[in-house]
mmCIF file of C-alpha atoms and ligand atoms in Angstrom:
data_model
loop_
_atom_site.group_PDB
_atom_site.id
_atom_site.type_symbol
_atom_site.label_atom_id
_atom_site.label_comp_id
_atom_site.label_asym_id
_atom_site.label_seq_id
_atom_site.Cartn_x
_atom_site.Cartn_y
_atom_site.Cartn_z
ATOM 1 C CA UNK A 1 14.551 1.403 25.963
ATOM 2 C CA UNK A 2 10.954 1.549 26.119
ATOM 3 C CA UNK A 3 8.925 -1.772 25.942
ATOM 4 C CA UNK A 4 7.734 -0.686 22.274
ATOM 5 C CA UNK A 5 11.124 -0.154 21.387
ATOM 6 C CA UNK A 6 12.282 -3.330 22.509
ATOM 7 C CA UNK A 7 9.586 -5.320 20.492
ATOM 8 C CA UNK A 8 10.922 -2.897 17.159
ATOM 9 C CA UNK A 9 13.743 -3.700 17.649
ATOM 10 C CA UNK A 10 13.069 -7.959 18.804
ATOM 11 C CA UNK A 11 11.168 -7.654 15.097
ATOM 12 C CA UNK A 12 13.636 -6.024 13.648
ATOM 13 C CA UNK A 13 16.100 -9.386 14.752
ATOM 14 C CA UNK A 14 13.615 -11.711 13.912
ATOM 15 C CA UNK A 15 13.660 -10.517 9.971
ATOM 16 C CA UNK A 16 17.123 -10.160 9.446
ATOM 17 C CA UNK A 17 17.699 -13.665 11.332
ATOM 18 C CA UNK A 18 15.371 -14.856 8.178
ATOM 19 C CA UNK A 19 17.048 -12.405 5.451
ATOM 20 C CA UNK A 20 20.445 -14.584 6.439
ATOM 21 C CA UNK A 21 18.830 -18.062 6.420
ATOM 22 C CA UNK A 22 17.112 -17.215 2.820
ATOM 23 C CA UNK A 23 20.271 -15.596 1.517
ATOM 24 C CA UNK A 24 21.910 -18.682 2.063
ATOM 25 C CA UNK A 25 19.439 -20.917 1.072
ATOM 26 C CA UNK A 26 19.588 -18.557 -2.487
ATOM 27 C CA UNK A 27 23.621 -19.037 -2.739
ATOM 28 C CA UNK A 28 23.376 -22.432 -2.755
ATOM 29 C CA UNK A 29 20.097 -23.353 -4.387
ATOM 30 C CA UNK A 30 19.626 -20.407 -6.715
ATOM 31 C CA UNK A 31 18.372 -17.022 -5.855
ATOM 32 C CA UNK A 32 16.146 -14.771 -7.672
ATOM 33 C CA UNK A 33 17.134 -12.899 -10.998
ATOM 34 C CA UNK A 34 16.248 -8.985 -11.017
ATOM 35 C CA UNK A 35 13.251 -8.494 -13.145
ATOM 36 C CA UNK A 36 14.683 -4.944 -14.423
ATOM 37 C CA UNK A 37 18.075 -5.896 -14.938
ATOM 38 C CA UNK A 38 18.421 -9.911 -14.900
ATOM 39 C CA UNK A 39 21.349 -9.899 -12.562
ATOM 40 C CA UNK A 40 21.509 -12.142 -9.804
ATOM 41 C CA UNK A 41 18.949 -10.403 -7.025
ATOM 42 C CA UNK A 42 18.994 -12.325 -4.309
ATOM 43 C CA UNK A 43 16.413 -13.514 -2.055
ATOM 44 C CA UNK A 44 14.201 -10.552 -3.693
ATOM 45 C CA UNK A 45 13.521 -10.163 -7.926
ATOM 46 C CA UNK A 46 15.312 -7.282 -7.533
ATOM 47 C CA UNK A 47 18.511 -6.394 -7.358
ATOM 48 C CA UNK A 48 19.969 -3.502 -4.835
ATOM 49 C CA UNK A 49 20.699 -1.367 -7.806
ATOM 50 C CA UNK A 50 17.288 -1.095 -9.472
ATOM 51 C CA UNK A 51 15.782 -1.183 -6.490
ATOM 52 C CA UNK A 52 17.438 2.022 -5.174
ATOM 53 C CA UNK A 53 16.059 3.550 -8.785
ATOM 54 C CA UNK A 54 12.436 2.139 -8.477
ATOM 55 C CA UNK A 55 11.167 5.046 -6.725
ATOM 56 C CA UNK A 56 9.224 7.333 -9.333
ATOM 57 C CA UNK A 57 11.629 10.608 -9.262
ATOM 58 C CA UNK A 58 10.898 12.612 -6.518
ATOM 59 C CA UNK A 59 11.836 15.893 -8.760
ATOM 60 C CA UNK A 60 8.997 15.042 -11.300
ATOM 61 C CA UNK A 61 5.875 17.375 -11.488
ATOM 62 C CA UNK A 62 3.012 15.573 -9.870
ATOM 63 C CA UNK A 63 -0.464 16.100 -10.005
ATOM 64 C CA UNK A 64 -1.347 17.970 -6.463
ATOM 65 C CA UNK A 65 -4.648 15.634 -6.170
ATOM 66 C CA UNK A 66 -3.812 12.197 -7.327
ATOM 67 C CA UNK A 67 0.198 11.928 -7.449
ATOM 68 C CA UNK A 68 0.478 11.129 -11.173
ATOM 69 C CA UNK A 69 3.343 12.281 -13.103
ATOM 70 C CA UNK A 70 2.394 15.321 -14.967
ATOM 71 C CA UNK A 71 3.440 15.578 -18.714
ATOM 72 C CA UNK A 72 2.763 19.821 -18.766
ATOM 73 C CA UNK A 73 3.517 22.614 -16.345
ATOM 74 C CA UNK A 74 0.100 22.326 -14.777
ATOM 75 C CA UNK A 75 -1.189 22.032 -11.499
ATOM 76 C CA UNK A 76 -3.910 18.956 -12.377
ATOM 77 C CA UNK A 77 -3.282 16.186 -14.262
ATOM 78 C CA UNK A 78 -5.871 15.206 -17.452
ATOM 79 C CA UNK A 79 -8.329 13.336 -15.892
ATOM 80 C CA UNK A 80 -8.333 15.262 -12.417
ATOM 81 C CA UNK A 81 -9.237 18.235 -14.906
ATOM 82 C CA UNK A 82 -11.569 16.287 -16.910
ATOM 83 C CA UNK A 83 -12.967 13.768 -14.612
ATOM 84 C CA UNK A 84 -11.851 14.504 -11.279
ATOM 85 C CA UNK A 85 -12.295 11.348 -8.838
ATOM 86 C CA UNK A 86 -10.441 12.415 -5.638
ATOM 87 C CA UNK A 87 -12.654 14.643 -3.195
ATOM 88 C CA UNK A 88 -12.505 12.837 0.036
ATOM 89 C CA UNK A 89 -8.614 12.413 -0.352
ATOM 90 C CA UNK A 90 -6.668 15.155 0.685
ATOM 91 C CA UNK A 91 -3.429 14.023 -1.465
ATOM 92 C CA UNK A 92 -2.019 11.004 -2.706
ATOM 93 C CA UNK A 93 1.372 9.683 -2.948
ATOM 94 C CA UNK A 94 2.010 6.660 -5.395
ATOM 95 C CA UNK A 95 5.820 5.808 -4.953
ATOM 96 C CA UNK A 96 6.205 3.926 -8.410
ATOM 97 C CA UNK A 97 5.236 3.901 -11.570
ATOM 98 C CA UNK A 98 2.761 0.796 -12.742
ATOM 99 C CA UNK A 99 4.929 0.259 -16.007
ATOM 100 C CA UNK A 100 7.533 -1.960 -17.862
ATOM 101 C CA UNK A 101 9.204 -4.162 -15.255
ATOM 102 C CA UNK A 102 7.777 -3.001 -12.587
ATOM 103 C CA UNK A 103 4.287 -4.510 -13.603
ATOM 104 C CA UNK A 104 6.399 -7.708 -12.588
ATOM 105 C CA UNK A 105 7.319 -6.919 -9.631
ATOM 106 C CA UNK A 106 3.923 -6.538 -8.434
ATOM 107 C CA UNK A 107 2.900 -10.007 -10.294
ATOM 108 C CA UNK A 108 5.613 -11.459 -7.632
ATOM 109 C CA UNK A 109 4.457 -10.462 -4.154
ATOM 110 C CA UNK A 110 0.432 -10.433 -5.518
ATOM 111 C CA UNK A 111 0.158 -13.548 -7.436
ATOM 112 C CA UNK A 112 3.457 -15.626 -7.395
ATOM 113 C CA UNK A 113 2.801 -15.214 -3.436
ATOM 114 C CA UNK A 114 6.631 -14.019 -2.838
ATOM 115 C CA UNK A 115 5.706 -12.866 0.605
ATOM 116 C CA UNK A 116 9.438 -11.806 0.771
ATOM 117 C CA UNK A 117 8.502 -8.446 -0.562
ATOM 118 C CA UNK A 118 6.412 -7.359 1.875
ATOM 119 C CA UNK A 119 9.059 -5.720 4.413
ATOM 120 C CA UNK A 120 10.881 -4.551 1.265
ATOM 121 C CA UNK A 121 7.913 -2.838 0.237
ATOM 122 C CA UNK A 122 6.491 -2.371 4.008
ATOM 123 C CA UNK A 123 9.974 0.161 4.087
ATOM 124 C CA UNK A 124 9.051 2.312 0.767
ATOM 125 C CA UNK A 125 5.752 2.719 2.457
ATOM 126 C CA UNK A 126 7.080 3.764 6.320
ATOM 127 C CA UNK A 127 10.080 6.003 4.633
ATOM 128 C CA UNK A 128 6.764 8.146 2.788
ATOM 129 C CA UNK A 129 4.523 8.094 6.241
ATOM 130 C CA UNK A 130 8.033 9.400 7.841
ATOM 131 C CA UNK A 131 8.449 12.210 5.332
ATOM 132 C CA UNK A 132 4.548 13.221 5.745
ATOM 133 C CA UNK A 133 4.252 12.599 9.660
ATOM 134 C CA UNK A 134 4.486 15.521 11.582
ATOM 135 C CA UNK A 135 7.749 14.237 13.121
ATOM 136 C CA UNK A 136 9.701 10.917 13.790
ATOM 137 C CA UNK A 137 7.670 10.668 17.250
ATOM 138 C CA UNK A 138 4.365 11.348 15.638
ATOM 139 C CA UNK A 139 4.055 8.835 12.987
ATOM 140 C CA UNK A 140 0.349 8.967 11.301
ATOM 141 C CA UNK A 141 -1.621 6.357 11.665
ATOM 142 C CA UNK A 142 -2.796 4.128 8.883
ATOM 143 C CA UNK A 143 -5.930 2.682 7.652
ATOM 144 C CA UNK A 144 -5.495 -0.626 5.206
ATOM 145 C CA UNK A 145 -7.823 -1.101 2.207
ATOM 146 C CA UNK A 146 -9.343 -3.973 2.761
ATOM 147 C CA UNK A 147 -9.315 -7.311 1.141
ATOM 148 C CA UNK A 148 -12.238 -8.739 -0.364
ATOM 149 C CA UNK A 149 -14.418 -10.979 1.666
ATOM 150 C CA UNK A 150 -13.049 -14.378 1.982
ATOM 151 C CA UNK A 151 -9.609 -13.546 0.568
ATOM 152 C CA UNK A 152 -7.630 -14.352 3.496
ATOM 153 C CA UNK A 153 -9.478 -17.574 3.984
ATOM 154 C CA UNK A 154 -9.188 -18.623 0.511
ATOM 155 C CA UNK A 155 -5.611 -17.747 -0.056
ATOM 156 C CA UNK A 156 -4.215 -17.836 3.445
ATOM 157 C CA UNK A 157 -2.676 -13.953 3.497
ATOM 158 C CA UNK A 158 -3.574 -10.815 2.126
ATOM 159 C CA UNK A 159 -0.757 -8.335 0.540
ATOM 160 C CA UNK A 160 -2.162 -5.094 2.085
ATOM 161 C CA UNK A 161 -2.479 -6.523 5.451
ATOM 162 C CA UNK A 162 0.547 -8.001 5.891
ATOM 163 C CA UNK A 163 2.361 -4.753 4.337
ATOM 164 C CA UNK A 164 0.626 -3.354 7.147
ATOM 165 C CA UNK A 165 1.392 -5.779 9.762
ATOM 166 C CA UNK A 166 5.012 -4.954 8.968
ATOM 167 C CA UNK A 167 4.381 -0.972 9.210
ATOM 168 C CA UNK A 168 3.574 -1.725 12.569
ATOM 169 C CA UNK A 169 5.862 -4.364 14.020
ATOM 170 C CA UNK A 170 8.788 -3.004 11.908
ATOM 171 C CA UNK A 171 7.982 0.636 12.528
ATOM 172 C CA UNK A 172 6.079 1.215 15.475
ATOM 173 C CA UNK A 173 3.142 2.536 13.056
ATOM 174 C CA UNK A 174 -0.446 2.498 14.854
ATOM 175 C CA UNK A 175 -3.510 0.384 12.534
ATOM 176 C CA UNK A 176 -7.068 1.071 12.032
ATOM 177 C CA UNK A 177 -7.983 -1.632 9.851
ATOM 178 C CA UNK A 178 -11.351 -0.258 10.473
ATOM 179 C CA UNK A 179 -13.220 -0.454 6.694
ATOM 180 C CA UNK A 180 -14.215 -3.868 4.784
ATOM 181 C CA UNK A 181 -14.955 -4.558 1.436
ATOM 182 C CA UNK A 182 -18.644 -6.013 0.762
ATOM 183 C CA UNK A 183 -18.740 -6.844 -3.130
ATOM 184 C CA UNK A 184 -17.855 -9.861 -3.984
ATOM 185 C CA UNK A 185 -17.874 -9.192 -7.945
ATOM 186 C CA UNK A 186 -14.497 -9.828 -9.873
ATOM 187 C CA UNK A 187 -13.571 -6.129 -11.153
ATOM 188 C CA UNK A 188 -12.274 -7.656 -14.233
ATOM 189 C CA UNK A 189 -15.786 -8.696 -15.502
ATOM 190 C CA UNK A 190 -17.415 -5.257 -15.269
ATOM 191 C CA UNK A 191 -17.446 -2.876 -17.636
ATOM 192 C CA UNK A 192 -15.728 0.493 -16.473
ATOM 193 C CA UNK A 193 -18.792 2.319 -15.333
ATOM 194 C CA UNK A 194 -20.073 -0.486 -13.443
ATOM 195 C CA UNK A 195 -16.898 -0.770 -12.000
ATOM 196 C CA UNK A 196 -17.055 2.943 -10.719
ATOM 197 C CA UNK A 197 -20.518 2.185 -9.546
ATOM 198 C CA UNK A 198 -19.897 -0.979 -7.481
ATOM 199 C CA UNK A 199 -16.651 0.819 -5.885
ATOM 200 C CA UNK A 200 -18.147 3.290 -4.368
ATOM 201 C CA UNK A 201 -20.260 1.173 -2.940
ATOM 202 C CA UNK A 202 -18.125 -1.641 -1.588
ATOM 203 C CA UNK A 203 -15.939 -0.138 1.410
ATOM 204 C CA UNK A 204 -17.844 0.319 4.796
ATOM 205 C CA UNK A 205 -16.453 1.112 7.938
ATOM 206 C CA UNK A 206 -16.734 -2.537 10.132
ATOM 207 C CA UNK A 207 -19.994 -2.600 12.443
ATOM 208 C CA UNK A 208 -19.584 -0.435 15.307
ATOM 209 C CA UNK A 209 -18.803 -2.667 18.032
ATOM 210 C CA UNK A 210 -15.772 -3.910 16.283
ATOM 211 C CA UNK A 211 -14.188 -0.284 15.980
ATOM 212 C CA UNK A 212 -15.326 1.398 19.017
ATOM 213 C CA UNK A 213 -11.912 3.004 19.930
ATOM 214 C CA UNK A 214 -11.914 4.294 16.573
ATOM 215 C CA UNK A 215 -15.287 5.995 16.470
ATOM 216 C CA UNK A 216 -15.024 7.131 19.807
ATOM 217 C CA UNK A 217 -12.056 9.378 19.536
ATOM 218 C CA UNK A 218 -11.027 8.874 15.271
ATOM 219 C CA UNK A 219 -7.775 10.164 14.383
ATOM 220 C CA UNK A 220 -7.374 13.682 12.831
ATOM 221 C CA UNK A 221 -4.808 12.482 9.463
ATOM 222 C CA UNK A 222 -4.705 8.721 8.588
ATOM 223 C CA UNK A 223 -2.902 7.363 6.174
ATOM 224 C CA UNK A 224 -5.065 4.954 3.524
ATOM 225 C CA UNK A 225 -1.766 2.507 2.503
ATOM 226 C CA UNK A 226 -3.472 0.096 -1.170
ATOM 227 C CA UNK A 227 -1.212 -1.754 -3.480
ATOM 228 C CA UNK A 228 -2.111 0.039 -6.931
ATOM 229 C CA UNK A 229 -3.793 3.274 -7.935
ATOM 230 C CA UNK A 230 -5.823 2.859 -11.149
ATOM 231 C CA UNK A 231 -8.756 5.420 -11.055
ATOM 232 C CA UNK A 232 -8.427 6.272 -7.408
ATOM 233 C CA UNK A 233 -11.950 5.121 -6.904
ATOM 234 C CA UNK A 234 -10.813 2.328 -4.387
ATOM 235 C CA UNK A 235 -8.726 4.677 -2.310
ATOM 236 C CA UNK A 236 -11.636 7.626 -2.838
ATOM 237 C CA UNK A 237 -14.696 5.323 -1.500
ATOM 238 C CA UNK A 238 -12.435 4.415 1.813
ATOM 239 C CA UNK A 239 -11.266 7.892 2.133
ATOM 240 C CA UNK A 240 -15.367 8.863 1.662
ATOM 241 C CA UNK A 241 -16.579 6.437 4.744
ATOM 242 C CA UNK A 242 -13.581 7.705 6.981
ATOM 243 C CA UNK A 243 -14.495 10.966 6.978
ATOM 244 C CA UNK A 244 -18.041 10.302 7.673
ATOM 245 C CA UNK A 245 -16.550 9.074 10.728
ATOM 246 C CA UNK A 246 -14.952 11.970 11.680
ATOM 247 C CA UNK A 247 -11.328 11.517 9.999
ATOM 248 C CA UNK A 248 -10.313 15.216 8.573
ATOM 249 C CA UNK A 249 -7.355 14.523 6.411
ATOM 250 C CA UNK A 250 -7.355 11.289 4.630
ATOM 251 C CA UNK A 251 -3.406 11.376 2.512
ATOM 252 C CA UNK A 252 -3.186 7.791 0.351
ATOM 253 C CA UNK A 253 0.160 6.071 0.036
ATOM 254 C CA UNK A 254 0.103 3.516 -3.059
ATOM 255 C CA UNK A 255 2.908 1.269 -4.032
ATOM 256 C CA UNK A 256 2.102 1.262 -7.585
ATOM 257 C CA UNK A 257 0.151 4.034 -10.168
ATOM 258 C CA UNK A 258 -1.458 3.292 -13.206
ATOM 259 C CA UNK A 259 0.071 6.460 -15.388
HETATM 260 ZN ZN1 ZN B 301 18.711 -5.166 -11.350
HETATM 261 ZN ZN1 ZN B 302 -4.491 13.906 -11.048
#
């Protein structure tokens, strides 16, 4: 076994190791309820039922620039047609739906801090790069949106990045965590154009020095992995600035879309 493998696999041990320990911490003190369902869930707010039916259904028609689930037998959803925000992303690929439920489940991991989800999402994310990578040997690489500035120092861990971090000790996946976010402006309190605005400005690739490998010799197809698709803006200014570097296909992988 090669010495990657090995440390996979060691990984691997190390989680499950903790999945026991936490499963029978949640027999006897309590577990989790399922937020879709209210069954007992475990050491996750999910049960293994609904979480085998969270995926949005593959066999749904999908708009072929941002993912979302198309309501007509057309090729673009509305506001691709109307307002189109992708350019710089080649194709996107949110795996569920932003509604009912669901919205809870992302309130766990983001804001109740239930860290617990992170390999259970980490494994939606690396089963998509593994359906999209050329083969099982040639994983693509991926490129985390980046927190904003001071998040990890104020809150001690960042969802994305730890997702991430998973992707790669979990699944062998290579990182460029090669953009950061400048604004410091709370989206909430802008209107929606200023939103756009400030976006598109926000993600930079990291000063040069830091990401020499990476502009050296970039990677042909990366993988942008964020937690929610709203407008695509977010995932549209990163995939912008890594093509100025000298990305060619930039495909998004989102947990969640807003449709
Ligand atoms: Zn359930
Ligand atoms: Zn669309």
């Amino acid at each position: 076994m090669s010495k990657k493998n090995l440390k996979i696999k060691s990984a691997f041990v190390l989680l499950k190791v903790l999945d026991f320990f936490r499963h029978l911490q949640a027999f006897f003190l309590g577990g989790e309820n399922c937020l879709c369902c209210g069954r007992p869930g475990g050491i996750i707010p999910v049960c293994k039922n609904c979480l085998k039916n969270l995926c949005v259904k593959s066999e749904a028609l999908r708009c072929s620039v941002c993912g979302k689930e198309l309501v007509s037998e057309m090729e673009l959803c509305s506001s691709c047609r109307n307002e189109r925000v992708l350019f710089s992303v080649d194709s996107a690929f949110p795996l569920f739906s932003y509604r009912l439920w669901k919205k809870g489940l992302l309130f766990a991991w983001k804001t109740e801090e239930k860290r617990v989800l992170s390999p259970v999402f980490a494994s939606f994310v690396f089963n998509k790069i593994a359906e999209i990578s050329p083969s099982p040997e040639n994983l693509l690489p991926v490129v985390p949106v980046p927190p904003r500035p001071g998040k990890i120092r104020r809150k001690g861990w960042d969802q994305i990045e730890e997702l991430c971090h998973f992707l790669h000790s979990l699944y062998g996946i290579e990182l460029y965590p090669v953009l950061q976010r400048l604004t410091r402006f709370q989206q909430k309190k802008l209107n929606r154009s200023h939103r756009l605005e400030q976006l598109k400005n926000s993600f930079i690739l990291k000063p040069c020095k830091k990401i020499r490998k990476f502009l050296e010799a970039p990677p042909k197809t990366v993988v942008l992995v964020d937690d929610v698709m709203t407008t695509g803006t977010t995932i549209e200014a990163c995939a912008a600035e890594l093509k100025r570097a000298g990305v060619e296909k930039v495909i998004a992988v989102t947990l969640f879309v807003v449709d």
